[in-house]
Structure formats: C-alpha cells, structure tokens
C-alpha cells in the first residue's frame, strides 16, 4: 500500500479556515479534534461532528448521511420524553458511526473516583466529570 502523508503545523485560525473552506481542494484530509462534555448527553457531539453541513463548520469529516441526520433530529426531543428510547437511539447512532467510520476515536477519558465506602449520594455529571458536588454527599 502506497500512502503519502504530508503534515503541517498550522496556527489554529489557519487550520480552522482550511477545514471550513467551501473549496474542497483547500481542505485537509485529516483533522484532529478534542471533544469534551458540554451537554449532559451525546447530542452535541453527534449534531456538531456528524450532522450534514454545507458548507462545513464543525463536521470536518465532511460526513453526510440522511439516516444519521434523521436520528440526530429525533434524539434530543426523545431524550426529554423517553430517556430509555433516547438511550437506545444513541446506541444505534453509535453503532452506525462504528460501522461507517466517518471518524475514529483515538481515546476516551476514563474518569475514576476514590471515596470511603460509607459515603452516599455521589453521582457523576457528564457535563462536569472533574467536579464532585459535595452538597449531595452524605456520610
């Protein structure tokens, strides 16, 4: 397999402009992004990184799939009315991403928490994974 790879170190504004260029020949082939929890479920990850955009803004894999777009548009209202159905739809969306490979996840942060066994009331808030809300803790 012959693969030629050319890398460039670019300032963020230059890299961002290339990624969002309306001229496909100006875009890069590989774009590395870091996504952090900014919403209490995966909605913003799917909508920003995988929903069809023309011209591209955050979807810098340039992925376009009508089925995924429909699922993205269904899941947020569903999360407000039927959490288990929304969780199943998110699973289906994740399976589609794994099978179609429009992007590759290089790693996933695994947050770990140590506490005494007699403490209760601890819950993980996905929007604040490094924050312990101590007012909910009980001895």
GROMACS .gro file of C-alpha atoms in nm, residues 16-27 53-57 60 62:
model
   19
   16UNK     CA    1  -0.987   2.622   1.108
   17UNK     CA    2  -1.020   2.822   0.783
   18UNK     CA    3  -0.883   2.529   0.581
   19UNK     CA    4  -1.123   2.286   0.746
   20UNK     CA    5  -1.427   2.504   0.679
   21UNK     CA    6  -1.327   2.607   0.327
   22UNK     CA    7  -1.606   2.592   0.070
   23UNK     CA    8  -1.339   2.477  -0.179
   24UNK     CA    9  -1.293   2.102  -0.117
   25UNK     CA   10  -0.944   2.113  -0.272
   26UNK     CA   11  -0.832   2.355   0.003
   27UNK     CA   12  -0.939   2.128   0.289
   53UNK     CA   13  -2.333   2.066   0.689
   54UNK     CA   14  -2.290   2.263   0.370
   55UNK     CA   15  -2.060   2.444   0.393
   56UNK     CA   16  -1.886   2.256   0.675
   57UNK     CA   17  -1.846   2.417   1.015
   60UNK     CA   18  -1.479   1.838   0.948
   62UNK     CA   19  -1.746   1.610   0.583
   0.00000   0.00000   0.00000
